[in-house]
CSV table of C-alpha atoms in Angstrom, one decimal:
chain,number,residue,atom,x,y,z
P,765,MET,CA,121.6,114.3,100.7
P,766,GLN,CA,120.5,117.2,98.5
P,767,GLU,CA,120.9,114.5,95.9
P,768,ILE,CA,118.5,111.8,96.9
P,769,VAL,CA,116.0,114.4,97.4
P,770,GLN,CA,116.5,114.8,93.9
P,771,TYR,CA,116.6,111.3,93.0
P,772,ALA,CA,113.4,110.8,94.5
P,773,ARG,CA,112.1,113.6,92.7
P,774,GLU,CA,112.7,112.3,89.2
P,775,ALA,CA,111.0,108.7,89.8
P,776,GLU,CA,108.3,110.7,91.0
P,777,GLU,CA,108.2,111.4,88.1
P,778,LEU,CA,108.5,108.7,85.6
P,779,GLY,CA,105.7,107.1,87.3
P,780,TYR,CA,107.6,105.1,90.2
P,781,GLU,CA,105.4,103.8,93.2
P,782,GLY,CA,107.5,104.1,95.9
P,783,PHE,CA,111.0,105.2,97.5
P,784,TRP,CA,113.1,102.8,99.5
P,785,VAL,CA,115.9,103.0,101.8
P,786,GLY,CA,118.3,101.0,103.9
P,787,GLU,CA,120.9,101.2,106.2
P,788,GLY,CA,124.3,99.1,106.7
P,789,ASP,CA,126.8,101.0,107.1
P,790,GLY,CA,125.0,104.8,105.2
P,791,LYS,CA,123.2,107.3,106.0
P,792,GLU,CA,120.2,106.9,108.9
P,793,SER,CA,117.3,105.8,107.1
P,794,PHE,CA,114.4,107.9,109.2
P,795,ALA,CA,116.6,110.5,108.2
P,796,VAL,CA,116.6,110.0,104.6
P,797,LEU,CA,113.3,109.6,104.5
P,798,SER,CA,112.3,112.8,105.9
P,799,GLU,CA,114.0,115.1,103.6
P,800,VAL,CA,112.2,113.2,100.6
P,801,ALA,CA,109.2,113.2,102.4
P,802,ALA,CA,109.5,117.3,102.5
P,803,GLY,CA,110.3,116.9,98.8
P,804,THR,CA,107.7,114.6,97.2
P,805,THR,CA,104.0,114.6,97.4
P,806,THR,CA,102.9,110.9,95.8
P,807,LEU,CA,106.0,108.4,96.0
P,808,ARG,CA,105.1,105.9,98.9
P,809,LEU,CA,107.7,105.9,101.6
P,810,GLY,CA,109.5,102.7,102.7
P,811,THR,CA,112.6,100.8,104.3
P,812,GLY,CA,114.3,97.6,102.7
P,813,ASP,CA,114.8,97.3,105.9
P,814,VAL,CA,116.3,98.5,109.4
P,815,ASN,CA,117.4,96.3,111.5
P,816,PHE,CA,115.1,95.2,114.8
P,817,TYR,CA,118.5,94.7,117.4
P,818,SER,CA,119.8,98.5,117.2
P,819,ARG,CA,116.1,100.1,118.0
P,820,THR,CA,113.7,98.5,120.5
P,821,PRO,CA,110.4,97.4,119.2
P,822,THR,CA,108.8,100.9,120.7
P,823,LEU,CA,111.4,103.1,119.3
P,824,LEU,CA,110.5,101.5,116.2
P,825,ALA,CA,107.0,102.0,115.9
P,826,ILE,CA,108.2,105.4,116.8
P,827,GLY,CA,110.2,106.6,114.0
P,828,ALA,CA,107.2,104.9,111.6
P,829,ALA,CA,104.8,106.9,113.3
P,830,THR,CA,107.0,110.1,113.0
P,831,ILE,CA,108.2,109.3,109.3
P,832,SER,CA,103.9,108.5,108.7
P,833,ARG,CA,103.3,112.3,110.1
P,834,LEU,CA,105.8,113.9,107.8
P,835,SER,CA,104.7,112.6,104.9
P,836,ASN,CA,101.0,112.8,105.7
P,837,GLY,CA,100.8,108.9,105.4
P,838,ARG,CA,103.0,108.0,102.4
P,839,PHE,CA,105.0,105.5,104.9
P,840,LEU,CA,103.6,102.5,103.9
P,841,HIS,CA,106.3,99.9,103.7
P,842,TYR,CA,108.9,98.9,106.5
P,843,GLY,CA,111.5,96.3,106.3
P,844,ILE,CA,112.9,94.8,109.4
P,845,GLY,CA,115.7,92.5,109.5
P,846,THR,CA,118.2,91.6,111.7
P,847,GLY,CA,120.7,93.2,109.6
P,848,GLY,CA,122.9,90.4,108.0
P,849,GLY,CA,125.0,88.3,110.6
P,850,SER,CA,128.7,89.2,111.4
P,851,TRP,CA,128.6,92.4,109.8
P,852,MET,CA,125.5,93.3,112.2
P,853,GLU,CA,128.0,92.0,115.1
P,854,ALA,CA,131.2,93.9,114.4
P,855,ALA,CA,129.6,97.2,113.9
P,856,HIS,CA,127.6,97.4,116.5
P,857,GLY,CA,128.6,95.1,118.7
P,858,ILE,CA,125.4,93.1,119.5
P,859,ALA,CA,125.0,89.9,119.8
P,860,LEU,CA,122.4,88.5,117.4
P,861,ASP,CA,120.7,85.9,119.7
P,862,ARG,CA,117.0,84.5,119.1
P,863,PRO,CA,116.0,86.1,115.8
P,864,ILE,CA,113.8,84.4,115.5
P,865,GLN,CA,112.0,85.3,118.9
P,866,ARG,CA,113.1,88.8,118.5
P,867,ALA,CA,111.3,89.4,115.3
P,868,ARG,CA,108.2,87.6,116.2
P,869,GLU,CA,108.1,89.8,119.1
P,870,THR,CA,109.0,93.2,117.1
P,871,ILE,CA,106.0,92.2,114.6
P,872,ASP,CA,104.1,92.3,117.7
P,873,ILE,CA,104.9,95.0,119.1
P,874,ILE,CA,105.0,97.5,116.6
P,875,ARG,CA,101.6,96.9,114.9
P,876,GLY,CA,100.2,97.3,118.3
P,877,ILE,CA,101.3,100.3,119.0
P,878,LEU,CA,100.3,101.5,116.3
P,879,THR,CA,96.7,100.1,115.3
P,880,PRO,CA,93.8,102.1,115.5
P,881,GLN,CA,91.2,99.7,116.0
P,882,SER,CA,90.1,96.3,117.8
P,883,ASP,CA,90.3,93.7,114.8
P,884,GLU,CA,87.0,93.8,115.2
P,885,GLN,CA,86.4,97.5,114.2
P,886,LEU,CA,88.8,96.7,111.3
P,887,GLY,CA,86.4,93.8,109.6
P,888,GLY,CA,88.7,91.1,110.7
P,889,PRO,CA,92.1,89.6,112.3
P,890,ILE,CA,95.5,91.2,112.3
P,891,VAL,CA,97.6,89.2,111.9
P,892,GLY,CA,100.5,89.0,115.1
P,893,LEU,CA,98.3,91.3,117.2
P,894,PRO,CA,98.3,89.9,120.7
P,895,SER,CA,94.6,89.7,122.4
P,896,ASP,CA,95.3,92.5,125.1
P,897,ALA,CA,95.7,95.3,122.5
P,898,VAL,CA,92.2,95.1,122.0
P,899,VAL,CA,90.5,98.2,123.0
P,900,LYS,CA,87.0,99.2,122.6
P,901,ALA,CA,85.9,102.6,120.6
P,902,GLY,CA,86.4,106.4,122.2
P,903,GLN,CA,88.6,104.7,125.2
P,904,PRO,CA,92.5,106.0,125.7
P,905,ARG,CA,95.1,103.6,123.4
P,906,ARG,CA,97.5,101.8,125.3
P,907,PHE,CA,99.2,98.8,124.8
P,908,SER,CA,100.8,96.3,127.4
P,909,TYR,CA,102.9,93.2,125.9
P,910,GLN,CA,104.4,90.1,127.4
P,911,GLY,CA,107.2,88.0,125.9
P,912,LYS,CA,109.8,86.9,126.2
P,913,ILE,CA,112.3,89.1,125.7
P,914,TYR,CA,109.9,92.4,126.0
P,915,ASN,CA,107.9,93.7,127.8
P,916,ILE,CA,105.5,96.8,127.8
P,917,PHE,CA,103.6,97.8,129.5
P,918,ALA,CA,100.3,100.4,129.4
P,919,PHE,CA,102.4,102.7,126.5
P,920,ARG,CA,100.9,104.6,123.7
P,921,LEU,CA,101.6,107.4,121.4
P,922,ARG,CA,101.3,110.7,122.2
P,923,GLU,CA,99.5,111.8,119.1
P,924,GLY,CA,97.8,108.3,119.0
P,925,PRO,CA,98.3,105.5,116.4
P,926,LEU,CA,98.1,105.8,112.8
P,927,GLU,CA,94.8,106.1,110.5
P,928,THR,CA,96.8,104.1,107.9
P,929,PRO,CA,99.6,102.0,109.4
P,930,PRO,CA,102.7,100.9,107.7
P,931,ARG,CA,102.7,96.9,106.6
P,932,ILE,CA,105.5,95.4,108.0
P,933,TYR,CA,107.3,93.3,106.0
P,934,LEU,CA,110.1,90.9,107.4
P,935,SER,CA,113.4,90.7,105.4
P,936,ALA,CA,114.3,86.6,104.8
P,937,LEU,CA,116.2,84.3,103.6
P,938,GLY,CA,115.7,80.9,105.9
P,939,PRO,CA,113.1,79.0,105.9
P,940,GLN,CA,112.9,79.5,109.7
P,941,MET,CA,112.7,83.6,108.7
P,942,ILE,CA,110.5,83.0,105.5
P,943,ALA,CA,107.5,80.4,107.9
P,944,LEU,CA,107.3,83.3,110.5
P,945,ALA,CA,106.7,85.9,107.5
P,946,ALA,CA,103.5,84.1,106.2
P,947,ARG,CA,102.8,83.1,109.3
P,948,GLN,CA,103.0,86.3,110.6
P,949,ALA,CA,104.2,89.8,108.9
P,950,ASP,CA,101.9,91.2,105.9
P,951,GLY,CA,105.2,89.9,103.8
P,952,VAL,CA,108.9,89.1,103.1
P,953,ILE,CA,112.0,91.4,101.3
P,954,SER,CA,114.3,88.7,99.6
P,955,ASN,CA,117.0,89.4,98.1
P,956,GLY,CA,118.3,88.2,94.8
P,957,LEU,CA,115.6,85.9,93.3
P,958,SER,CA,116.1,83.9,91.5
P,959,GLU,CA,113.2,81.8,89.7
P,960,ALA,CA,114.3,78.2,91.5
P,961,SER,CA,114.0,80.9,94.9
P,962,TYR,CA,110.8,82.0,94.1
P,963,TYR,CA,109.4,79.0,94.1
P,964,ARG,CA,110.7,77.6,97.6
P,965,TYR,CA,109.0,81.2,98.9
P,966,ARG,CA,105.6,79.8,97.5
P,967,GLU,CA,105.5,76.3,99.1
P,968,ILE,CA,105.8,78.2,102.3
P,969,PHE,CA,104.0,80.6,101.6
P,970,GLU,CA,101.4,78.1,100.9
P,971,ARG,CA,102.3,75.6,103.9
P,972,GLU,CA,102.4,78.0,106.4
P,973,GLY,CA,99.2,80.4,105.4
P,974,LYS,CA,97.1,77.0,105.2
P,975,ALA,CA,98.3,76.0,108.7
P,976,ILE,CA,96.6,79.5,110.0
P,977,GLY,CA,94.3,79.6,107.6
P,978,ARG,CA,95.3,82.3,105.9
P,979,ASN,CA,95.3,82.9,101.7
P,980,PRO,CA,98.8,82.3,100.4
P,981,ASP,CA,98.3,85.1,97.6
P,982,ASP,CA,97.6,87.4,100.7
P,983,ILE,CA,101.4,87.1,101.7
P,984,ALA,CA,103.3,89.7,99.8
P,985,LEU,CA,106.8,88.9,98.3
P,986,TYR,CA,109.4,91.9,97.9
P,987,THR,CA,112.9,91.7,96.1
P,988,LEU,CA,115.9,94.0,96.6
P,989,THR,CA,116.5,93.8,92.6
P,990,MET,CA,119.8,93.8,91.7
P,991,THR,CA,120.9,96.0,87.9
P,992,THR,CA,122.7,98.2,86.0
P,993,ALA,CA,122.7,101.0,84.1
P,994,ASP,CA,124.4,99.8,81.2
P,995,ASP,CA,125.9,96.1,79.8
P,996,SER,CA,129.7,97.8,79.5
P,997,ASP,CA,132.0,96.0,81.0
P,998,GLU,CA,132.8,98.2,83.5
P,999,SER,CA,129.3,97.5,85.3
P,1000,LEU,CA,128.9,93.7,85.2
P,1001,ASP,CA,132.9,93.9,86.1
P,1002,ALA,CA,130.9,95.8,89.2
P,1003,LEU,CA,128.4,93.1,89.1
P,1004,ARG,CA,129.7,90.5,89.2
P,1005,THR,CA,131.7,92.3,92.6
P,1006,CYS,CA,128.7,92.8,93.9
P,1007,LEU,CA,127.6,89.5,93.7
P,1008,THR,CA,130.8,87.9,94.9
P,1009,TYR,CA,129.3,89.8,98.7
P,1010,PHE,CA,126.5,88.4,97.7
P,1011,PHE,CA,127.5,84.7,97.4
P,1012,GLY,CA,129.8,84.9,100.3
P,1013,ALA,CA,127.4,85.9,102.7
P,1014,PRO,CA,126.2,83.0,104.8
P,1015,HIS,CA,122.5,84.0,105.2
P,1016,PHE,CA,122.4,83.6,102.1
P,1017,PHE,CA,123.5,79.9,101.5
P,1018,PRO,CA,119.9,78.9,101.3
P,1019,VAL,CA,118.9,81.2,98.4
P,1020,MET,CA,122.3,79.9,96.6
P,1021,GLU,CA,120.7,76.0,97.5
P,1022,ALA,CA,117.5,76.7,96.2
P,1023,SER,CA,118.7,78.2,92.8
P,1024,GLY,CA,121.0,75.0,92.3
P,1025,TYR,CA,124.3,76.9,92.8
P,1026,GLY,CA,125.4,75.5,96.2
P,1027,PRO,CA,128.4,73.7,95.5
P,1028,ALA,CA,129.7,76.6,92.8
P,1029,VAL,CA,129.3,78.7,95.7
P,1030,ARG,CA,131.3,76.5,98.5
P,1031,ASN,CA,134.1,76.8,95.8
P,1032,LEU,CA,133.8,80.9,95.7
P,1033,CYS,CA,134.0,80.7,99.0
P,1034,GLU,CA,136.9,78.5,99.5
P,1035,VAL,CA,138.8,81.0,96.6
P,1036,TRP,CA,137.8,84.7,98.7
P,1037,ARG,CA,139.2,82.5,101.7
P,1038,THR,CA,142.5,81.3,100.0
P,1039,GLU,CA,143.5,83.9,97.2
P,1040,GLY,CA,140.8,86.8,98.0
P,1041,ILE,CA,137.9,88.4,96.6
P,1042,LEU,CA,139.6,89.7,92.8
P,1043,LYS,CA,140.5,86.1,92.0
P,1044,ALA,CA,136.6,84.9,94.1
P,1045,ARG,CA,134.8,87.4,91.7
P,1046,HIS,CA,135.9,85.6,88.7
P,1047,LEU,CA,134.3,82.5,89.7
P,1048,VAL,CA,130.5,84.7,89.2
P,1049,THR,CA,129.0,83.5,85.3
P,1050,ASP,CA,126.7,85.5,83.1
P,1051,GLU,CA,124.5,82.5,83.7
P,1052,MET,CA,124.6,83.3,87.6
P,1053,MET,CA,124.7,87.7,86.5
P,1054,GLU,CA,121.6,86.4,84.8
P,1055,GLN,CA,119.4,84.9,87.7
P,1056,PHE,CA,120.1,86.8,90.5
P,1057,ALA,CA,120.5,90.6,88.9
P,1058,VAL,CA,118.2,92.7,85.7
P,1059,ILE,CA,121.1,92.7,83.0
P,1060,GLY,CA,120.9,92.5,78.8
P,1061,SER,CA,118.7,94.3,76.5
P,1062,PRO,CA,116.1,96.0,76.9
P,1063,ALA,CA,113.8,93.3,76.3
P,1064,GLN,CA,115.2,91.0,78.1
P,1065,ARG,CA,114.9,93.2,81.2
P,1066,ARG,CA,112.0,94.1,80.6
P,1067,LYS,CA,111.2,89.9,80.3
P,1068,LYS,CA,112.5,89.5,83.7
P,1069,MET,CA,111.4,92.5,85.5
P,1070,GLN,CA,107.7,91.5,83.4
P,1071,TRP,CA,108.1,87.8,85.0
P,1072,MET,CA,108.1,89.1,88.7
P,1073,ILE,CA,104.8,91.8,88.4
P,1074,ASP,CA,102.8,89.1,86.5
P,1075,ARG,CA,103.4,87.1,90.0
P,1076,ASN,CA,103.2,90.1,92.7
P,1077,ILE,CA,106.8,89.5,93.2
P,1078,TYR,CA,107.0,93.7,93.8
P,1079,PRO,CA,111.0,94.6,93.0
P,1080,ILE,CA,112.8,97.5,95.1
P,1081,LEU,CA,115.6,97.9,92.3
P,1082,TYR,CA,118.9,98.2,93.1
P,1083,PRO,CA,121.6,99.5,91.4
P,1084,VAL,CA,125.0,98.4,90.8
P,1085,CYS,CA,127.0,101.1,90.2
P,1086,ARG,CA,130.9,101.5,88.7
P,1087,GLU,CA,133.1,103.4,91.3
P,1088,GLY,CA,133.1,106.7,91.0
P,1089,ARG,CA,129.8,107.2,88.9
P,1090,VAL,CA,127.4,106.5,92.0
P,1091,LYS,CA,125.4,108.6,91.6
P,1092,GLU,CA,125.3,109.1,87.8
P,1093,ASP,CA,124.7,105.2,87.7
P,1094,CYS,CA,121.8,105.6,89.9
P,1095,PHE,CA,120.0,108.4,87.7
P,1096,ASP,CA,121.1,106.6,84.5
P,1097,THR,CA,119.2,103.1,85.9
P,1098,MET,CA,116.3,104.1,87.2
P,1099,ARG,CA,116.2,106.1,83.6
P,1100,PHE,CA,117.1,103.0,82.0
P,1101,VAL,CA,114.3,101.1,83.5
P,1102,ALA,CA,111.4,103.7,83.1
P,1103,GLU,CA,111.9,103.7,79.9
P,1104,TYR,CA,112.3,100.1,78.9
P,1105,MET,CA,109.2,99.2,81.2
P,1106,LYS,CA,107.1,101.1,79.2
P,1107,LEU,CA,108.1,99.6,75.7
P,1108,PRO,CA,104.8,97.3,74.4
P,1109,ALA,CA,104.4,94.1,76.1
P,1110,SER,CA,105.7,92.6,72.2
P,1111,ALA,CA,108.7,94.7,71.9
């Protein structure tokens, strides 16, 4: 944990905007963020993401309020999602039933509990805020909600709502979840975004945004961005292995299909099933790595990162580390990206 705080402090010194944590099979997200909040002063904090099956929406709201207050309002990026198919079911023993409906109600409830004022007082509509959450100024802030999954009655945070609630992003890869995020969330967190899948997201943003009178440009797009500390054979082998897991997960198939790699990924999955992951990872080509990760010379890396930034895509750096060198590769990746992103645009 001390090394994580050290990592966050150096990121702050290097000029990074945000510090994001995942969860999966590692450390619990809110505990990590509380340590980082205590050890930093300017970094915005985020989750990318926490699942909405092992915590109720109310507990997710309480966790957000706690970290926001610990950090003086710096918890501004709230990524939530299913947590990932069969992995979640195996790890938590929870069936991932009705994911779209659960996501919809979770957003409603988190936003309803954390939002301090009515939509009129905020100067505009709050996307997804139920009408029964609107209150008059000066009244006790209690929240009720009747959904198909959750029913909340007259709940309020003891310390009150947040002055600046975090923006809520849905981790979304499939078209239905992307469409829900475009209508109801503040944005989307993708993974392994390629140029082709970016245009697929934009197409859905345009369609769903216009359907509800929302400016598609107001729908934020964030993406976990796999990258390495260098282009050594060992680093690229680690990336191939990481991408093999990525390509082999069924919930990533829509991204692969949109990027033109559907047949290649189906072949990879069959080889993995019959001959094992070590054989399957050899099917991850250099072209695939260039599409779904940031590799190459400093100029090549900067060009890809700048392509995202120019399209208002927020890259959440995901260091892919060599076995036995996790700490070193995380720190080296952070320093390397900061170095090449400060190069002149013509470099």
